[in-house]
Each structure stands twice: as C-alpha cells, then as structure tokens.
Amino acid sequence: MHSSTVRNLLVRGMLAGLVAGLLAFAVAYAIGEPPVDDSIAVEEAQSAREAPHAGHGGAASEAAAEEEEAVSRSVQSTAGLGTGVLVYGVALGGIASLAFSFALGRIGRFSPRATAALTAAAAFTTVYLVPFLKYPATPPAVGNPDTIGKRTTLFFLMILLSVLLGIGAVIVGRRLAPRLGNWNATLVAGAGFIAAVAIAFVFLPANDDAVKAGFPAAVLWEFRVASLAIQAVLWAVFGIVFGTLAQRLLVPRTVDAPAEAERPTPAAA
C-alpha cells in the first residue's frame, strides 16, 4: 500500500474517530454522568459523617480540598468530558486506521468495509472488553487511593496481554486456514484465544480492594454498564463511518458507459 494511501486512510480514521467521539460523548453525558454524580454524592456523604470525628483538622482538610477544586463539576461534566472523549476518539481512530492498513488483504479476502468492521470489533474486544472483564472500571472518588498504582499497572498489563493474544490468534487462524478452511480455522483460533484469556484471568492477581467498602452496588453496576456502553458506541460508530470512507477511497465507483455504446451497431444501409 502506497504511503499516500496510508496517509489518506489515517486522515479518514481520525475523522471517523471524531464522529464516533461525538456520539460517545452524547452517550457518556446521558448515561455516564448520573452514576458519577451519585458516586461523588456518596463520597461527600461519607466525608460529612467522618468530619465530626476528625475535629478541626478534618474541617481544615475539607476547606483545603474545596480550595484546590479549580474546575467546577459542571465544567468537568460538559467541556471537560467532551474534550477528553473527542481527543480519545481521534487518537484511537488514527491508530485503528493504521491497523486497518496493515490488516487489509492479510486476514482474508474481505472488502475495505468488512475489514474496517473486523478491525473495530477486534480493537474493542482486545483493548477494552477483555481487560474490562478482569479489571472493571471504577467511579471517581470511590477507588482506594492506596491501590491506584497497582490497579493502573494491572489494567495496562491486561491490555498488552490481550492485544498480544489477539494477534497470536489471527496468526494461528491464518496458518490453519489452508488445512481446516477459513470457518474452522477461525473457530479454532477463537477458542484458543478464549482459553488463553481464561488462563490469564486465573493467574493474574485479583483487584478486590479497588472499591471502598460500603459503596452502593447499584451505583457501581450502573457506572460499569455505562462505561461499557460508551466504548461499544465509540467502536461501532467508528467501524461504520471509517468502513464507508475507506470503501469509497479504495474501491472507487466505476463510471457507467454511455447507453449508446452498449447498443449493437446498426447494419449499414
């Protein structure tokens, strides 16, 4: 693939990531912010109950925390959230478009649109879904601050392991395809990926202390479902938009010949 084509795909991938980020922001604002507000309310209620036992030191700490809050909650939930989601979408769109450029024609005889859909599905599964199942998202102001370094390390380790296992599954599937056929090779490679992920889930350490004791389970569940929905919308929209743009770029429409050219030449008088 020529460098100019890769560059055009990169631009289209970032554009598709921007569109996906806009819709993901709408989902995040609609169903993601209410659980965040609830979790902050729970944290504030716990702090208020602990404040009388802390004496003047607790009041001073609370006043200092209020002074340190340079950005209001309304700005965080609108402009801050939108900026973060859009930058995230554009960055992932660019990376996914480069992965698409490498995968096109190497994973089977799929059209650009189908390859884009497969790339988006694989990225969502390996980069988010598998790590999420092992180390699910935690609402802000709820996680145990003593374990934030451990939680971050384990999450990124799970992402790296999931991506490597996904690449390995694709390689195994391609090598088995000549003997087993595409469908059977895909089933075998997928089963191997699931088995390897299950083994990783068993041997990697748990993260049971990620949430403070006594936090409402319903709020935690709503937050995690919202996080999963945001990622699903982001990657689904990216796959559709980028697939359409890549199809138009790589498979240009053929111009129909004039109708007169298709008619038989009349016999000479």
Short mmCIF file of C-alpha atoms in Angstrom, two decimals:
data_model
loop_
_atom_site.label_atom_id
_atom_site.label_comp_id
_atom_site.label_asym_id
_atom_site.label_seq_id
_atom_site.Cartn_x
_atom_site.Cartn_y
_atom_site.Cartn_z
CA MET A 1 0.00 0.00 0.00
CA HIS A 2 1.40 3.39 -1.01
CA SER A 3 2.31 5.93 1.65
CA SER A 4 -0.18 8.41 0.17
CA THR A 5 -2.98 5.87 0.57
CA VAL A 6 -1.97 5.17 4.17
CA ARG A 7 -1.94 8.91 4.83
CA ASN A 8 -5.41 9.29 3.37
CA LEU A 9 -6.65 6.40 5.49
CA LEU A 10 -5.08 7.97 8.57
CA VAL A 11 -6.93 11.22 7.95
CA ARG A 12 -10.20 9.38 7.39
CA GLY A 13 -9.61 7.30 10.50
CA MET A 14 -9.13 10.41 12.63
CA LEU A 15 -12.24 11.95 11.09
CA ALA A 16 -14.24 8.79 11.82
CA GLY A 17 -12.84 8.82 15.36
CA LEU A 18 -14.06 12.41 15.75
CA VAL A 19 -17.58 11.46 14.66
CA ALA A 20 -17.51 8.42 16.93
CA GLY A 21 -16.27 10.59 19.78
CA LEU A 22 -19.19 12.99 19.35
CA LEU A 23 -21.75 10.20 19.67
CA ALA A 24 -19.80 8.60 22.51
CA PHE A 25 -19.82 11.95 24.32
CA ALA A 26 -23.60 12.11 23.98
CA VAL A 27 -23.90 8.62 25.49
CA ALA A 28 -21.41 9.45 28.23
CA TYR A 29 -23.28 12.61 29.17
CA ALA A 30 -26.69 10.92 29.10
CA ILE A 31 -25.98 7.67 30.95
CA GLY A 32 -22.43 8.02 32.27
CA GLU A 33 -22.62 11.24 34.24
CA PRO A 34 -25.55 10.31 36.55
CA PRO A 35 -23.62 7.39 38.17
CA VAL A 36 -20.59 9.69 38.53
CA ASP A 37 -22.73 12.27 40.32
CA ASP A 38 -24.16 9.55 42.55
CA SER A 39 -20.69 8.26 43.43
CA ILE A 40 -19.49 11.77 44.29
CA ALA A 41 -22.58 12.24 46.47
CA VAL A 42 -21.79 9.00 48.30
CA GLU A 43 -18.21 10.15 48.86
CA GLU A 44 -19.36 13.54 50.16
CA ALA A 45 -21.85 11.88 52.50
CA GLN A 46 -19.13 9.61 53.89
CA SER A 47 -16.80 12.59 54.35
CA ALA A 48 -19.55 14.51 56.15
CA ARG A 49 -20.08 11.61 58.57
CA GLU A 50 -16.36 11.35 59.24
CA ALA A 51 -15.82 15.11 59.63
CA PRO A 52 -17.19 15.40 63.24
CA HIS A 53 -14.78 12.67 64.39
CA ALA A 54 -11.84 14.40 62.73
CA GLY A 55 -12.25 17.68 64.68
CA HIS A 56 -10.78 20.90 63.42
CA GLY A 57 -8.20 19.04 61.37
CA GLY A 58 -10.95 17.43 59.32
CA ALA A 59 -12.65 20.78 58.72
CA ALA A 60 -9.36 22.30 57.62
CA SER A 61 -8.72 19.42 55.24
CA GLU A 62 -12.19 19.79 53.74
CA ALA A 63 -11.70 23.54 53.26
CA ALA A 64 -8.35 22.94 51.60
CA ALA A 65 -9.90 20.36 49.27
CA GLU A 66 -12.60 22.84 48.26
CA GLU A 67 -9.97 25.49 47.51
CA GLU A 68 -7.98 23.05 45.38
CA GLU A 69 -11.00 22.35 43.13
CA ALA A 70 -10.08 24.68 40.30
CA VAL A 71 -12.62 23.25 37.82
CA SER A 72 -16.28 23.06 38.75
CA ARG A 73 -18.28 19.89 38.39
CA SER A 74 -20.48 21.41 35.66
CA VAL A 75 -17.41 22.17 33.53
CA GLN A 76 -15.99 18.72 34.15
CA SER A 77 -19.21 17.03 33.01
CA THR A 78 -19.56 19.10 29.82
CA ALA A 79 -16.49 20.76 28.31
CA GLY A 80 -14.01 18.56 30.15
CA LEU A 81 -15.82 15.35 29.29
CA GLY A 82 -16.33 16.38 25.67
CA THR A 83 -12.69 17.33 25.18
CA GLY A 84 -11.45 14.12 26.70
CA VAL A 85 -13.77 11.87 24.68
CA LEU A 86 -13.07 13.68 21.40
CA VAL A 87 -9.29 13.55 21.84
CA TYR A 88 -9.59 9.89 22.81
CA GLY A 89 -11.73 9.13 19.76
CA VAL A 90 -9.43 10.93 17.30
CA ALA A 91 -6.32 9.24 18.71
CA LEU A 92 -7.82 5.76 18.65
CA GLY A 93 -9.27 6.40 15.19
CA GLY A 94 -5.81 7.18 13.86
CA ILE A 95 -4.26 4.11 15.47
CA ALA A 96 -7.09 1.88 14.26
CA SER A 97 -6.73 3.19 10.71
CA LEU A 98 -3.06 2.18 10.72
CA ALA A 99 -4.05 -1.27 11.98
CA PHE A 100 -6.61 -1.43 9.18
CA SER A 101 -3.92 -0.55 6.61
CA PHE A 102 -1.84 -3.47 7.83
CA ALA A 103 -4.74 -5.93 8.10
CA LEU A 104 -6.33 -5.19 4.71
CA GLY A 105 -5.76 -8.23 2.47
CA ARG A 106 -3.86 -10.14 5.17
CA ILE A 107 -6.78 -11.54 7.15
CA GLY A 108 -8.79 -12.75 4.20
CA ARG A 109 -10.47 -11.54 1.05
CA PHE A 110 -12.69 -9.01 2.76
CA SER A 111 -13.82 -5.69 1.36
CA PRO A 112 -12.49 -2.50 2.99
CA ARG A 113 -15.85 -2.01 4.70
CA ALA A 114 -15.80 -5.53 6.17
CA THR A 115 -12.14 -5.21 7.16
CA ALA A 116 -12.92 -1.96 8.97
CA ALA A 117 -15.75 -3.65 10.87
CA LEU A 118 -13.49 -6.56 11.85
CA THR A 119 -10.73 -4.17 12.90
CA ALA A 120 -13.11 -2.16 15.09
CA ALA A 121 -14.56 -5.33 16.65
CA ALA A 122 -11.09 -6.75 17.34
CA ALA A 123 -9.91 -3.45 18.85
CA PHE A 124 -12.97 -3.17 21.09
CA THR A 125 -12.55 -6.77 22.26
CA THR A 126 -8.81 -6.76 22.92
CA VAL A 127 -8.24 -3.18 24.04
CA TYR A 128 -11.31 -2.73 26.22
CA LEU A 129 -13.68 -5.67 26.68
CA VAL A 130 -11.19 -8.32 27.83
CA PRO A 131 -9.34 -6.00 30.27
CA PHE A 132 -12.70 -4.68 31.48
CA LEU A 133 -13.92 -8.17 32.35
CA LYS A 134 -10.87 -8.73 34.56
CA TYR A 135 -10.43 -5.22 35.94
CA PRO A 136 -13.72 -3.31 35.50
CA ALA A 137 -13.91 0.47 35.65
CA THR A 138 -14.23 2.24 38.99
CA PRO A 139 -16.12 5.51 39.56
CA PRO A 140 -14.09 8.56 40.57
CA ALA A 141 -13.75 9.40 44.29
CA VAL A 142 -14.55 5.77 45.09
CA GLY A 143 -11.36 3.87 44.35
CA ASN A 144 -8.92 3.13 47.11
CA PRO A 145 -6.06 5.68 46.69
CA ASP A 146 -3.57 3.24 48.20
CA THR A 147 -4.02 0.82 45.28
CA ILE A 148 -4.17 3.22 42.32
CA GLY A 149 -0.65 2.34 41.15
CA LYS A 150 -1.35 -1.37 41.37
CA ARG A 151 -4.69 -1.04 39.56
CA THR A 152 -3.19 1.01 36.74
CA THR A 153 -0.33 -1.43 36.23
CA LEU A 154 -2.59 -4.47 36.19
CA PHE A 155 -5.03 -2.85 33.75
CA PHE A 156 -2.37 -1.91 31.21
CA LEU A 157 -0.74 -5.31 31.63
CA MET A 158 -4.07 -6.91 30.77
CA ILE A 159 -4.42 -4.68 27.70
CA LEU A 160 -0.96 -5.66 26.46
CA LEU A 161 -1.59 -9.34 27.10
CA SER A 162 -5.00 -9.23 25.40
CA VAL A 163 -3.62 -7.50 22.29
CA LEU A 164 -0.74 -9.99 22.01
CA LEU A 165 -3.11 -12.93 22.40
CA GLY A 166 -5.39 -11.44 19.75
CA ILE A 167 -2.51 -11.06 17.29
CA GLY A 168 -1.43 -14.62 18.04
CA ALA A 169 -4.96 -15.88 17.39
CA VAL A 170 -5.02 -14.17 13.99
CA ILE A 171 -1.65 -15.69 13.04
CA VAL A 172 -2.75 -19.16 14.12
CA GLY A 173 -6.02 -18.83 12.23
CA ARG A 174 -4.25 -17.81 9.02
CA ARG A 175 -1.85 -20.75 9.23
CA LEU A 176 -4.63 -23.26 9.90
CA ALA A 177 -6.89 -21.93 7.13
CA PRO A 178 -5.28 -23.92 4.26
CA ARG A 179 -5.84 -27.20 6.13
CA LEU A 180 -9.08 -26.59 8.02
CA GLY A 181 -10.79 -23.96 5.90
CA ASN A 182 -11.48 -20.38 6.94
CA TRP A 183 -14.50 -21.11 9.11
CA ASN A 184 -12.98 -24.00 11.09
CA ALA A 185 -9.66 -22.17 11.44
CA THR A 186 -11.48 -19.13 12.81
CA LEU A 187 -13.33 -21.28 15.35
CA VAL A 188 -10.11 -22.96 16.50
CA ALA A 189 -8.24 -19.66 16.79
CA GLY A 190 -11.14 -18.05 18.65
CA ALA A 191 -11.37 -20.96 21.08
CA GLY A 192 -7.63 -20.74 21.69
CA PHE A 193 -7.89 -17.02 22.37
CA ILE A 194 -10.72 -17.55 24.87
CA ALA A 195 -8.79 -20.35 26.60
CA ALA A 196 -5.62 -18.25 26.86
CA VAL A 197 -7.59 -15.29 28.25
CA ALA A 198 -9.27 -17.57 30.81
CA ILE A 199 -5.87 -18.83 31.96
CA ALA A 200 -4.65 -15.24 32.28
CA PHE A 201 -7.72 -14.37 34.35
CA VAL A 202 -6.93 -17.21 36.74
CA PHE A 203 -3.24 -16.44 37.27
CA LEU A 204 -3.29 -12.63 37.26
CA PRO A 205 -3.88 -11.12 40.71
CA ALA A 206 -7.36 -10.03 41.68
CA ASN A 207 -8.27 -6.43 42.41
CA ASP A 208 -10.82 -6.83 45.16
CA ASP A 209 -9.72 -3.71 47.07
CA ALA A 210 -10.35 -1.35 44.14
CA VAL A 211 -13.62 -0.05 45.67
CA LYS A 212 -14.04 1.20 49.18
CA ALA A 213 -16.15 -0.94 51.48
CA GLY A 214 -19.78 0.07 51.79
CA PHE A 215 -20.11 1.66 48.37
CA PRO A 216 -23.61 1.03 46.86
CA ALA A 217 -23.50 -1.89 44.45
CA ALA A 218 -26.27 -0.43 42.27
CA VAL A 219 -24.30 2.75 41.56
CA LEU A 220 -21.18 0.73 40.81
CA TRP A 221 -23.13 -1.50 38.40
CA GLU A 222 -24.69 1.48 36.60
CA PHE A 223 -21.29 3.12 36.18
CA ARG A 224 -19.70 -0.01 34.74
CA VAL A 225 -22.57 -0.65 32.34
CA ALA A 226 -22.36 2.97 31.18
CA SER A 227 -18.59 2.65 30.65
CA LEU A 228 -19.11 -0.46 28.55
CA ALA A 229 -21.88 1.20 26.52
CA ILE A 230 -19.71 4.25 25.78
CA GLN A 231 -16.89 2.10 24.40
CA ALA A 232 -19.30 -0.05 22.40
CA VAL A 233 -20.86 3.02 20.77
CA LEU A 234 -17.44 4.53 20.07
CA TRP A 235 -16.09 1.48 18.26
CA ALA A 236 -19.34 0.62 16.48
CA VAL A 237 -19.69 4.11 15.04
CA PHE A 238 -16.02 4.19 14.10
CA GLY A 239 -16.30 0.87 12.27
CA ILE A 240 -19.32 2.04 10.28
CA VAL A 241 -18.05 5.53 9.41
CA PHE A 242 -14.47 4.52 8.68
CA GLY A 243 -15.61 1.48 6.69
CA THR A 244 -17.71 3.73 4.46
CA LEU A 245 -14.88 6.23 3.96
CA ALA A 246 -12.30 3.51 3.29
CA GLN A 247 -14.60 1.78 0.82
CA ARG A 248 -15.03 4.99 -1.16
CA LEU A 249 -11.29 5.63 -1.16
CA LEU A 250 -10.06 2.15 -2.05
CA VAL A 251 -12.91 1.00 -4.29
CA PRO A 252 -13.80 3.99 -6.48
CA ARG A 253 -17.07 3.84 -8.34
CA THR A 254 -16.84 2.85 -11.95
CA VAL A 255 -18.37 5.23 -14.45
CA ASP A 256 -21.08 3.61 -16.43
CA ALA A 257 -20.51 3.61 -20.18
CA PRO A 258 -22.99 5.55 -22.32
CA ALA A 259 -26.07 3.65 -23.22
CA GLU A 260 -25.31 4.12 -26.89
CA ALA A 261 -22.06 2.18 -26.54
CA GLU A 262 -23.94 -0.89 -25.34
CA ARG A 263 -26.34 -0.93 -28.27
CA PRO A 264 -25.46 -3.07 -31.26
CA THR A 265 -24.18 -1.22 -34.27
CA PRO A 266 -26.98 -0.95 -36.85
CA ALA A 267 -26.40 -2.62 -40.18
CA ALA A 268 -25.26 -0.40 -42.98
CA ALA A 269 -27.95 0.62 -45.40
#
